[in-house]
Amino acid sequence: MTKNCNFIEKLREVGLRPTKQRIKICEVLYNREKTFHFTINDLVKMISEKMNEKISLATVYNTVHAFEKKGYLKEISIDSHKSYFDTNTSAHHHFFDEDTHELIDCDESDIDKINIRKNITGKKINSVEVLVRVASDNQTQK
Amino acid sequence: MTKNCNFIEKLREVGLRPTKQRIKICEVLYNREKTFHFTINDLVKMISEKMNEKISLATVYNTVHAFEKKGYLKEISIDSHKSYFDTNTSAHHHFFDEDTHELIDCDESDIDKINIRKNITGKKINSVEVLVRVASDNQTQK
DNA sequence: CAACAGTTTAGAATTATTATAATGTAGATT
DNA sequence: AATCTACATTATAATAATTCTAAACTGTTG
Ligand SMILES: [Mn+2]
Ligand SMILES: [Mn+2]
Ligand SMILES: [Zn+2]
Ligand SMILES: [Zn+2]
């Protein structure tokens, strides 16, 4: 279990003031075994349920985007209608369960390295990510 | 150049009434050499610029979603903040230019077939798509 | 502890999308 | 051809997600 003072240092390192709201959000996001995926709505719920404090919605948005900019969080595009964030900021692939709308990380070994043959002049590749959409085996597929 | 009567037949085939708005939208979307990517906003502009007719925004949304459901259009998730649609409905990969926010199709030959080793019990794979984010070579990368 | 810059906050504003309900129309029925 | 009816279109209102605003607040510096 990471201590709060670690979060304070971590925030200081990237030039974010260790305010109590940011520390609270760090606790909710990083004080756990595994990385996970969430929406802003999820996060607001988690804060209000797990913590007694209430944080303004604007602050949650601001903080999440500050964290994203500093590389503490990654935004994942799967569904144009919802923003998902990921506390796993490394480059990795995903499964998306279309029944439950759950995102699942792929292990390194699940998918071979992707080889891109095309090269766009004047442009460099920033990322290569695979999205595997899965759904229940029996039901009618979309 | 596809004739309107073809669109009428096409619409009838999938059980959509060939109304003048739907035919108009078909013309804008499919009366061209190559497939392309667009947002609802793009489409509304294209209709009002290319055609003299004005179609209600609600109808554009309804029609695009009707076309999507019938397999005439595909929705692409790249940017959680915007919905992109694709008149190329086949399974294919994309480059996304982060400078211009332009989507570019990958040819079959640009990327090898992806082999998924993981298998999620009770779930079948609906699609496997790769998104390659590119950006200007010289500028600071995000 | 005073001062300042950065931060939080509630609420308003904006944007994208969907719902509503009245009106219009394609295609079938007479 | 006139009528009918289910479905489609429309303008507008409603909703939802996100961002903006401006005032109050707080962490940090000296
Ligand atoms: Mn964002
Ligand atoms: Mn959609
Ligand atoms: Zn992930
Ligand atoms: Zn495409």
mmCIF file of N, CA and C in Angstrom, chain A residues 75-120:
data_model
loop_
_atom_site.group_PDB
_atom_site.id
_atom_site.type_symbol
_atom_site.label_atom_id
_atom_site.label_comp_id
_atom_site.label_asym_id
_atom_site.label_seq_id
_atom_site.Cartn_x
_atom_site.Cartn_y
_atom_site.Cartn_z
ATOM 1 N N GLU A 75 -5.847 7.973 -21.950
ATOM 2 C CA GLU A 75 -7.228 7.927 -22.400
ATOM 3 C C GLU A 75 -7.353 6.852 -23.479
ATOM 4 N N ILE A 76 -8.393 6.053 -23.398
ATOM 5 C CA ILE A 76 -8.594 4.949 -24.332
ATOM 6 C C ILE A 76 -9.860 5.214 -25.152
ATOM 7 N N SER A 77 -9.753 5.109 -26.468
ATOM 8 C CA SER A 77 -10.920 5.319 -27.327
ATOM 9 C C SER A 77 -11.488 3.997 -27.794
ATOM 10 N N ILE A 78 -12.631 3.663 -27.303
ATOM 11 C CA ILE A 78 -13.285 2.436 -27.750
ATOM 12 C C ILE A 78 -14.678 2.758 -28.210
ATOM 13 N N ASP A 79 -15.275 3.653 -27.489
ATOM 14 C CA ASP A 79 -16.670 3.946 -27.684
ATOM 15 C C ASP A 79 -16.735 5.459 -27.836
ATOM 16 N N SER A 80 -17.199 5.900 -28.987
ATOM 17 C CA SER A 80 -17.227 7.347 -29.227
ATOM 18 C C SER A 80 -18.144 8.052 -28.243
ATOM 19 N N HIS A 81 -18.952 7.271 -27.539
ATOM 20 C CA HIS A 81 -19.933 7.923 -26.683
ATOM 21 C C HIS A 81 -19.465 8.052 -25.251
ATOM 22 N N LYS A 82 -18.291 7.527 -24.943
ATOM 23 C CA LYS A 82 -17.805 7.529 -23.569
ATOM 24 C C LYS A 82 -16.289 7.651 -23.534
ATOM 25 N N SER A 83 -15.761 8.364 -22.537
ATOM 26 C CA SER A 83 -14.316 8.450 -22.373
ATOM 27 C C SER A 83 -13.851 7.455 -21.322
ATOM 28 N N TYR A 84 -12.971 6.570 -21.709
ATOM 29 C CA TYR A 84 -12.383 5.641 -20.762
ATOM 30 C C TYR A 84 -10.961 6.079 -20.459
ATOM 31 N N PHE A 85 -10.568 5.918 -19.208
ATOM 32 C CA PHE A 85 -9.188 6.180 -18.821
ATOM 33 C C PHE A 85 -8.583 4.903 -18.264
ATOM 34 N N ASP A 86 -7.261 4.873 -18.281
ATOM 35 C CA ASP A 86 -6.529 3.668 -17.928
ATOM 36 C C ASP A 86 -5.385 4.078 -17.003
ATOM 37 N N THR A 87 -5.283 3.422 -15.847
ATOM 38 C CA THR A 87 -4.147 3.718 -14.976
ATOM 39 C C THR A 87 -2.889 2.966 -15.429
ATOM 40 N N ASN A 88 -3.062 2.067 -16.389
ATOM 41 C CA ASN A 88 -1.915 1.427 -17.029
ATOM 42 C C ASN A 88 -1.502 2.299 -18.212
ATOM 43 N N THR A 89 -0.413 3.054 -18.039
ATOM 44 C CA THR A 89 -0.047 4.044 -19.057
ATOM 45 C C THR A 89 0.923 3.507 -20.097
ATOM 46 N N SER A 90 1.309 2.246 -19.953
ATOM 47 C CA SER A 90 2.210 1.674 -20.957
ATOM 48 C C SER A 90 1.440 1.353 -22.233
ATOM 49 N N ALA A 91 2.156 1.204 -23.343
ATOM 50 C CA ALA A 91 1.506 0.832 -24.600
ATOM 51 C C ALA A 91 1.015 -0.605 -24.492
ATOM 52 N N HIS A 92 -0.265 -0.796 -24.691
ATOM 53 C CA HIS A 92 -0.800 -2.153 -24.615
ATOM 54 C C HIS A 92 -2.119 -2.237 -25.373
ATOM 55 N N HIS A 93 -2.492 -3.474 -25.669
ATOM 56 C CA HIS A 93 -3.715 -3.714 -26.437
ATOM 57 C C HIS A 93 -4.880 -4.053 -25.509
ATOM 58 N N HIS A 94 -6.088 -4.013 -26.071
ATOM 59 C CA HIS A 94 -7.281 -4.258 -25.252
ATOM 60 C C HIS A 94 -8.275 -5.209 -25.902
ATOM 61 N N PHE A 95 -8.967 -5.910 -25.025
ATOM 62 C CA PHE A 95 -10.224 -6.559 -25.388
ATOM 63 C C PHE A 95 -11.344 -5.658 -24.888
ATOM 64 N N PHE A 96 -12.402 -5.563 -25.667
ATOM 65 C CA PHE A 96 -13.564 -4.813 -25.191
ATOM 66 C C PHE A 96 -14.773 -5.731 -25.269
ATOM 67 N N ASP A 97 -15.353 -5.959 -24.113
ATOM 68 C CA ASP A 97 -16.518 -6.830 -24.034
ATOM 69 C C ASP A 97 -17.761 -6.015 -24.357
ATOM 70 N N GLU A 98 -18.329 -6.303 -25.524
ATOM 71 C CA GLU A 98 -19.463 -5.494 -25.980
ATOM 72 C C GLU A 98 -20.748 -5.776 -25.207
ATOM 73 N N ASP A 99 -20.776 -6.875 -24.467
ATOM 74 C CA ASP A 99 -21.946 -7.143 -23.630
ATOM 75 C C ASP A 99 -21.911 -6.302 -22.359
ATOM 76 N N THR A 100 -20.775 -6.334 -21.700
ATOM 77 C CA THR A 100 -20.680 -5.689 -20.386
ATOM 78 C C THR A 100 -20.041 -4.307 -20.453
ATOM 79 N N HIS A 101 -19.525 -3.950 -21.630
ATOM 80 C CA HIS A 101 -18.790 -2.699 -21.809
ATOM 81 C C HIS A 101 -17.563 -2.629 -20.911
ATOM 82 N N GLU A 102 -16.943 -3.780 -20.732
ATOM 83 C CA GLU A 102 -15.755 -3.862 -19.889
ATOM 84 C C GLU A 102 -14.504 -3.916 -20.752
ATOM 85 N N LEU A 103 -13.494 -3.191 -20.334
ATOM 86 C CA LEU A 103 -12.200 -3.193 -21.020
ATOM 87 C C LEU A 103 -11.263 -4.150 -20.300
ATOM 88 N N ILE A 104 -10.542 -4.951 -21.059
ATOM 89 C CA ILE A 104 -9.600 -5.897 -20.463
ATOM 90 C C ILE A 104 -8.241 -5.730 -21.142
ATOM 91 N N ASP A 105 -7.185 -5.622 -20.348
ATOM 92 C CA ASP A 105 -5.847 -5.479 -20.920
ATOM 93 C C ASP A 105 -5.378 -6.782 -21.565
ATOM 94 N N CYS A 106 -4.634 -6.652 -22.659
ATOM 95 C CA CYS A 106 -3.939 -7.790 -23.239
ATOM 96 C C CYS A 106 -2.558 -7.869 -22.618
ATOM 97 N N ASP A 107 -2.140 -9.092 -22.352
ATOM 98 C CA ASP A 107 -0.748 -9.278 -21.950
ATOM 99 C C ASP A 107 0.132 -9.151 -23.183
ATOM 100 N N GLU A 108 1.373 -8.856 -22.948
ATOM 101 C CA GLU A 108 2.393 -8.771 -23.999
ATOM 102 C C GLU A 108 2.330 -9.992 -24.914
ATOM 103 N N SER A 109 2.111 -11.151 -24.290
ATOM 104 C CA SER A 109 2.190 -12.428 -25.020
ATOM 105 C C SER A 109 0.911 -12.766 -25.788
ATOM 106 N N ASP A 110 -0.155 -12.010 -25.567
ATOM 107 C CA ASP A 110 -1.428 -12.344 -26.214
ATOM 108 C C ASP A 110 -1.454 -12.028 -27.703
ATOM 109 N N ILE A 111 -0.693 -11.026 -28.091
ATOM 110 C CA ILE A 111 -0.697 -10.583 -29.484
ATOM 111 C C ILE A 111 0.742 -10.354 -29.939
ATOM 112 N N ASP A 112 1.074 -10.894 -31.117
ATOM 113 C CA ASP A 112 2.434 -10.699 -31.652
ATOM 114 C C ASP A 112 2.680 -9.230 -31.956
ATOM 115 N N LYS A 113 3.940 -8.874 -32.006
ATOM 116 C CA LYS A 113 4.297 -7.510 -32.365
ATOM 117 C C LYS A 113 3.738 -7.188 -33.751
ATOM 118 N N ILE A 114 3.105 -6.020 -33.886
ATOM 119 C CA ILE A 114 2.491 -5.642 -35.160
ATOM 120 C C ILE A 114 3.545 -5.005 -36.051
ATOM 121 N N ASN A 115 3.595 -5.479 -37.269
ATOM 122 C CA ASN A 115 4.554 -4.929 -38.211
ATOM 123 C C ASN A 115 3.837 -4.039 -39.234
ATOM 124 N N ILE A 116 4.177 -2.751 -39.218
ATOM 125 C CA ILE A 116 3.524 -1.799 -40.130
ATOM 126 C C ILE A 116 4.410 -1.628 -41.356
ATOM 127 N N ARG A 117 3.885 -1.999 -42.519
ATOM 128 C CA ARG A 117 4.684 -1.904 -43.740
ATOM 129 C C ARG A 117 4.583 -0.539 -44.396
ATOM 130 N N LYS A 118 3.428 0.077 -44.221
ATOM 131 C CA LYS A 118 3.222 1.388 -44.842
ATOM 132 C C LYS A 118 3.941 2.452 -44.024
ATOM 133 N N ASN A 119 4.440 3.450 -44.733
ATOM 134 C CA ASN A 119 5.067 4.537 -43.993
ATOM 135 C C ASN A 119 4.626 5.852 -44.608
ATOM 136 N N ILE A 120 4.104 6.717 -43.795
ATOM 137 C CA ILE A 120 3.538 7.967 -44.287
ATOM 138 C C ILE A 120 4.619 9.042 -44.228
#
